XYZ file of C-alpha atoms in Angstrom:
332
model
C -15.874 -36.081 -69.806
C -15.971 -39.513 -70.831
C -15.526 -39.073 -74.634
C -12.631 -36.852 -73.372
C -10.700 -39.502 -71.734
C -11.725 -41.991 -74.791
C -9.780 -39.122 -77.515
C -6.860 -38.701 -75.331
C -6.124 -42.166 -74.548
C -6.821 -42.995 -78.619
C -4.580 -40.093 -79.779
C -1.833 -40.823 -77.270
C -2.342 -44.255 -78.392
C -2.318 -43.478 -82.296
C 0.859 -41.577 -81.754
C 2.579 -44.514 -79.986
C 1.547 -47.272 -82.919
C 2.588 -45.127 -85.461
C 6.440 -45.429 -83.945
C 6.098 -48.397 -83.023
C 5.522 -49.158 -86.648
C 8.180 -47.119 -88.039
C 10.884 -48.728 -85.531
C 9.646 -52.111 -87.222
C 10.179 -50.585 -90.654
C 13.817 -49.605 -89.647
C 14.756 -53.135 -87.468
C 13.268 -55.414 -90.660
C 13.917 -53.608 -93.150
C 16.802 -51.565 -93.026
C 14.649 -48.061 -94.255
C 14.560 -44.973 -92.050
C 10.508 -43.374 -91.801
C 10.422 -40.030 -92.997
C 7.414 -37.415 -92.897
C 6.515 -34.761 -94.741
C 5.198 -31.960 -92.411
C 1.793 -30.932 -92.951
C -0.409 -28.259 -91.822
C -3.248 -30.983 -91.301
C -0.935 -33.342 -89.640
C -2.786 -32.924 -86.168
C -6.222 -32.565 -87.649
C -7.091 -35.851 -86.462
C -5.005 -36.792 -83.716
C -5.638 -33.511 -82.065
C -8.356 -31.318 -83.391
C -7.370 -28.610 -80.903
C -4.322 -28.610 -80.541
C -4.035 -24.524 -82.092
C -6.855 -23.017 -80.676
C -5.721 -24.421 -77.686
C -2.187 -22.822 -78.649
C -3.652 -19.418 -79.852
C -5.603 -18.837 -76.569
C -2.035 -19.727 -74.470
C -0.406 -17.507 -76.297
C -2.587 -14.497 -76.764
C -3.613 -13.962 -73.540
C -0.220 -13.839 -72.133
C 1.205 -11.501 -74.967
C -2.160 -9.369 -73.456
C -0.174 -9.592 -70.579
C 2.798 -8.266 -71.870
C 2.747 -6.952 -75.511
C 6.894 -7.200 -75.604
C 6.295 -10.992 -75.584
C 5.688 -10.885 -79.257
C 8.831 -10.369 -80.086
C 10.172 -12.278 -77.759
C 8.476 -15.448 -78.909
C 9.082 -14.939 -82.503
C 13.334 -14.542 -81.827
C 12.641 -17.856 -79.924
C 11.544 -19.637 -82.880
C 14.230 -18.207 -85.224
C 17.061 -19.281 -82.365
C 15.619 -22.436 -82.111
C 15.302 -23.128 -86.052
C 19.110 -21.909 -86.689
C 20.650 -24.380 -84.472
C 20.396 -27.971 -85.893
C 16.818 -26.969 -87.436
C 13.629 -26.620 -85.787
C 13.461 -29.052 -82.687
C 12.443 -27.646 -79.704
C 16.327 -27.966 -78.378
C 16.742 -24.424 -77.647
C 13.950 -24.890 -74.964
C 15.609 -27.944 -73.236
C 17.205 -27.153 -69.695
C 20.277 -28.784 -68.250
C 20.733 -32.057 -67.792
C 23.933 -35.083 -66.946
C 24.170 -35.695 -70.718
C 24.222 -32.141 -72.145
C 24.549 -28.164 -71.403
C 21.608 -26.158 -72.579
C 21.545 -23.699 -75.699
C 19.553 -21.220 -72.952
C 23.046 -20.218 -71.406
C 24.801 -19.812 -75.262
C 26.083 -16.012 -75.494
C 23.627 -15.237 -78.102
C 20.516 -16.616 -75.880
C 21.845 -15.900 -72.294
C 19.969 -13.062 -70.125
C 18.508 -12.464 -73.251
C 16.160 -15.321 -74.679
C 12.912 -15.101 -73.168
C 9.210 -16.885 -73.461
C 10.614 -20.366 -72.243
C 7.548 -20.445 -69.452
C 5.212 -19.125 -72.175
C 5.605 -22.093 -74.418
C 5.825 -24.711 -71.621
C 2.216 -23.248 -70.719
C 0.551 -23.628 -73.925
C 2.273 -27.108 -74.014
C 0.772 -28.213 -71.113
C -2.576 -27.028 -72.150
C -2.522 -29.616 -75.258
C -1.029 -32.568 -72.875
C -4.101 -32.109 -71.027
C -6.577 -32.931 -74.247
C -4.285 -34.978 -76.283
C -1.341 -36.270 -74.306
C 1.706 -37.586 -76.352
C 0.784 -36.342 -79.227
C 1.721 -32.660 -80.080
C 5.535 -31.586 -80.027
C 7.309 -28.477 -78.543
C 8.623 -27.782 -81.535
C 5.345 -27.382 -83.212
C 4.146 -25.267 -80.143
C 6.758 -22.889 -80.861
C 6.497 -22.935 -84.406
C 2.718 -21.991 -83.460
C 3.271 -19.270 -81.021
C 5.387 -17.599 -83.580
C 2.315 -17.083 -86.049
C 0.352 -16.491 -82.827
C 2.160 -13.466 -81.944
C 2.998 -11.857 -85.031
C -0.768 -11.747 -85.903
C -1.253 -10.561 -81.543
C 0.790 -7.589 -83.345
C -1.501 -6.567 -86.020
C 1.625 -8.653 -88.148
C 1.287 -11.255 -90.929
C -0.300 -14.682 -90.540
C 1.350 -17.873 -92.771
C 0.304 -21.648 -92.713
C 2.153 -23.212 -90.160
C 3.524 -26.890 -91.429
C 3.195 -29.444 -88.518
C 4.580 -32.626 -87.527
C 7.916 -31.648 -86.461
C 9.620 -34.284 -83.518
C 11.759 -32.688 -80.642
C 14.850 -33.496 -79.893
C 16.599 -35.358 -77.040
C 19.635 -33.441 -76.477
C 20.500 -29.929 -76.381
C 23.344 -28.127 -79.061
C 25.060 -25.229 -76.907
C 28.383 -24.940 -79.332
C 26.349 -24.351 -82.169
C 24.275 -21.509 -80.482
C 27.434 -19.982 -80.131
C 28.466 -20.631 -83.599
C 25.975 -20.614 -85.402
C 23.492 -17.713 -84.485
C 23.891 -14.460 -86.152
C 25.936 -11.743 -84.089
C 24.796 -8.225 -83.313
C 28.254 -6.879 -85.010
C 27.704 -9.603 -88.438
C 28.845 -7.851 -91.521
C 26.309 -8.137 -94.321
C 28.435 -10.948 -96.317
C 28.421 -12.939 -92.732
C 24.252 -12.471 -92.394
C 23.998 -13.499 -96.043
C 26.384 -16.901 -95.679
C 24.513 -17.798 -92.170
C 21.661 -17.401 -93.691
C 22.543 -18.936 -96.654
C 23.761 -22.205 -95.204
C 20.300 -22.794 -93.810
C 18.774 -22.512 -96.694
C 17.728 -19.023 -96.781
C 17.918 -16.322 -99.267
C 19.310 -12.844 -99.150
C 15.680 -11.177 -99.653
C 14.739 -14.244 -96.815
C 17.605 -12.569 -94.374
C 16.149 -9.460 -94.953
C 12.275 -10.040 -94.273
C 13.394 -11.684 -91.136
C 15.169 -9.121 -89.951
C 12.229 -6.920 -90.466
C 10.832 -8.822 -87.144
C 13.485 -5.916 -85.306
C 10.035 -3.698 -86.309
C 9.087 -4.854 -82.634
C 10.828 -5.677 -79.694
C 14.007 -4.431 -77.544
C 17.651 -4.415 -77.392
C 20.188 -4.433 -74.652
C 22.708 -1.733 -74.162
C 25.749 -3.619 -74.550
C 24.393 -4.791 -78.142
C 24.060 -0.945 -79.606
C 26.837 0.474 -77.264
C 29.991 1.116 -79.821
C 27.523 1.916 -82.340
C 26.295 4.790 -80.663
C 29.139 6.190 -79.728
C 31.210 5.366 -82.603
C 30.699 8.851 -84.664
C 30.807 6.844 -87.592
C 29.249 8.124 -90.659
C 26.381 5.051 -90.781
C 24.509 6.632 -87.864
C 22.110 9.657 -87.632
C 23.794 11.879 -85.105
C 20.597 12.846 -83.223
C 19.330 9.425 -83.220
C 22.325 7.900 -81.530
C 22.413 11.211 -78.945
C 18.822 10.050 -78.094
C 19.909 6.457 -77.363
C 22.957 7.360 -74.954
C 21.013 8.701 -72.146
C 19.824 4.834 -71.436
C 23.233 3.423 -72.693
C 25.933 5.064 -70.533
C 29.275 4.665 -72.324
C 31.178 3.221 -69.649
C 31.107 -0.857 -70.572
C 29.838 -1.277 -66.332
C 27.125 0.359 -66.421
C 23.823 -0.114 -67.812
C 24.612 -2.620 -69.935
C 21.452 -4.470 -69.562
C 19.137 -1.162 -70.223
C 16.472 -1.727 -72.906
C 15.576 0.104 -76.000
C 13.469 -0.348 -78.514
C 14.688 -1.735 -82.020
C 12.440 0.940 -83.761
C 11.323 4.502 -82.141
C 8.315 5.013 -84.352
C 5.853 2.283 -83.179
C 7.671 -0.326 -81.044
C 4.429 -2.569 -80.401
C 3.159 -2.773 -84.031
C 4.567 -4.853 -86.599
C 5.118 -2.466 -89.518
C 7.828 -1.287 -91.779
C 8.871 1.604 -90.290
C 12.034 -0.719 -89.240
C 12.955 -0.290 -93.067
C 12.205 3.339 -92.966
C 14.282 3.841 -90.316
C 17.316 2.361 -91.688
C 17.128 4.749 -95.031
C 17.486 7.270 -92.276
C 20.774 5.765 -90.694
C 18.708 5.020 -87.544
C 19.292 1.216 -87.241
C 19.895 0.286 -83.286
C 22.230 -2.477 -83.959
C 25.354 -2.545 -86.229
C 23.238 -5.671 -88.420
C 20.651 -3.816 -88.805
C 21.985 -0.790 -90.431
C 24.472 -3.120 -92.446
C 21.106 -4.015 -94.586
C 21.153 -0.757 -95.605
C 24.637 0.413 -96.189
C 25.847 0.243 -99.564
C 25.639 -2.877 -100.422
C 23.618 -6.111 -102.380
C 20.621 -5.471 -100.222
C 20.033 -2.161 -100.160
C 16.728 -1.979 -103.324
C 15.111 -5.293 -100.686
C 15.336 -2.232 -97.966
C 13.819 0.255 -99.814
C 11.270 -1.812 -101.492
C 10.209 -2.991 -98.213
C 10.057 0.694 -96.811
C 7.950 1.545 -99.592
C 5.765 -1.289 -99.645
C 4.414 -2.960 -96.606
C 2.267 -5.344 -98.605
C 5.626 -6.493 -100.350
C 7.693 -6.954 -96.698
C 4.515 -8.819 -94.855
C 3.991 -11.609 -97.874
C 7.721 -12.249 -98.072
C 7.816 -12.086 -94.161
C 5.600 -15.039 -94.156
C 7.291 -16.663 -96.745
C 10.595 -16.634 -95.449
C 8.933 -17.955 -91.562
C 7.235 -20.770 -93.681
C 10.924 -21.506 -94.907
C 12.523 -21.188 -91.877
C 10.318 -23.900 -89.891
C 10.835 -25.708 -92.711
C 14.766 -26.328 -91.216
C 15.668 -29.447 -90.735
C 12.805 -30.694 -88.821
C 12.908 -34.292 -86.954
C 10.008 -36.524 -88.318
C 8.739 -39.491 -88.713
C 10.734 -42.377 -85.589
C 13.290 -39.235 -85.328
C 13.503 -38.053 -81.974
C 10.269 -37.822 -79.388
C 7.567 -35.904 -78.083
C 8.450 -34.568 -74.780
C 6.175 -34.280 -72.177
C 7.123 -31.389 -70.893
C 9.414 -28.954 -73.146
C 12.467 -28.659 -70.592
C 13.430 -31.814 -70.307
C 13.771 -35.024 -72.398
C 11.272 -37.628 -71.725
């Protein structure tokens, strides 16, 4: 217990020189202190720190399988907006609104409580040290792999921010209805590639949708939509816009729970659930990524882990840039 008190109090104390220094460096010297993240950055400070993660984060998808998903969207809303800081997890405060009540996040975000858990789990064996940001960006791996999904090295060393960014939520997550030239210039301004936007979107192999997000498409009668397969979907999506508009349905029929490429499959077959999903596979540029994918697991599971590794890779605070919240709701 003692030599437990001793590493908390030197890691928490490691932490605080290390700003302390680069504050100097900026004051004297008129430099800023920038970091490259590192998958060994807490391999010292906190030699823990994602076991303790994994076992948060496993046993509650155990809990509830659906988490998965849920945790892995997280991490993709929170990288899109402003980069990967932990903001999208930050409640309301007198200074700013928080991204959790943004249209695109509202009654539908989920895993907040999950992520302040595991954080709380590392405060307790190395306090100060390890960011939100970096929780989340763990979880993610944690429960794609909870999924029978991919695994990827996870860069650490990210900083969280101190405020919250609710206009860009609004602005600048993708849209249910996107066109594929939108998806491709979103993604595209963060850095992302087409084939990137498309191995993402392959993370609608698990998970659920809300009736209001699928409703025109299913009863549209359009000619990008199997006819039994949106039949099938309107007896838990009534057409009338006041009813049962927060029903859930599954993003893909086949095998909901496992992370596979029968989401690609699916959209060959005009059975997309949301308008964005079926625009992947419509015609246009990315149609050969979609079949390739549908043909090849292998293929869509490397790239899938290539494109997360890119995406954490967003903008990330480091070095004296922002802090390392205590708890992840709230600034410190």
């Amino acid at each position: 217990m003692a030599s437990m008190n001793w590493r908390s109090k030197s890691t928490s104390s490691f932490a605080f020189v290390n700003t302390a220094l680069c504050l100097l460096l900026v004051l004297h010297f008129s430099t800023t202190c920038e970091a490259k993240l590192s998958s060994k950055f807490y391999d010292k400070t906190c030699p823990n720190a994602i076991s303790t993660i994994r076992s948060s984060i496993r046993s509650a998808i155990s809990r509830e399988r659906r988490m998965a998903a849920s945790l892995i969207r997280l991490h993709f809303h929170d990288c899109f907006v402003k980069g990967c800081d932990a903001s999208i997890l930050l409640d309301d405060s007198p200074r700013f609104k928080t991204e959790k009540s943004a249209l695109p996040n509202r009654n539908s975000a989920r895993g907040y409580e999950l992520i302040e858990n595991a954080k709380a789990r590392v405060e307790k064996i190395c306090p100060g040290v390890v960011s939100c940001a970096d929780v989340l960006a763990v979880a993610a791996r944690e429960a794609s792999l909870a999924v029978s999904g991919p695994s990827w090295t996870v860069k650490l060393g990210r900083r969280d921010s101190k405020r919250a960014y609710p206009d860009e939520a609004n602005t600048d997550l993708p849209g249910f209805t996107d066109s594929l030239d939108r998806l491709i210039s979103r993604f595209a301004g963060k850095g992302l590639s087409a084939r990137d936007m498309v191995a993402l979107s392959g993370a609608h192999t698990i998970g659920q949708a809300q009736c209001f997000t699928f409703r025109n498409r299913i009863y549209s009668n359009t000619s990008d939509i199997n006819a039994s397969f949106a039949r099938s979907r309107r007896s838990r999506c009534p057409a009338a816009v006041n009813q049962g508009s927060s029903n859930l349905a599954p993003l893909e029929l086949v095998t909901p729970n496992s992370f596979d490429n029968n989401y690609f499959k699916n959209l060959i077959q005009k059975k997309g659930l949301l308008q964005s999903d079926q625009v992947l596979f419509s015609g246009g540029s990315t149609d050969r990524i979609v079949s390739e994918y549908s043909k090849n697991s292998a293929r869509f599971r490397a790239d899938f882990a290539a494109a997360m590794v890119r995406m954490g890779d967003i903008k990330p605070l480091t070095g004296s840039a922002g802090q390392i919240r205590r708890i992840c709701s709230a600034v410190n």
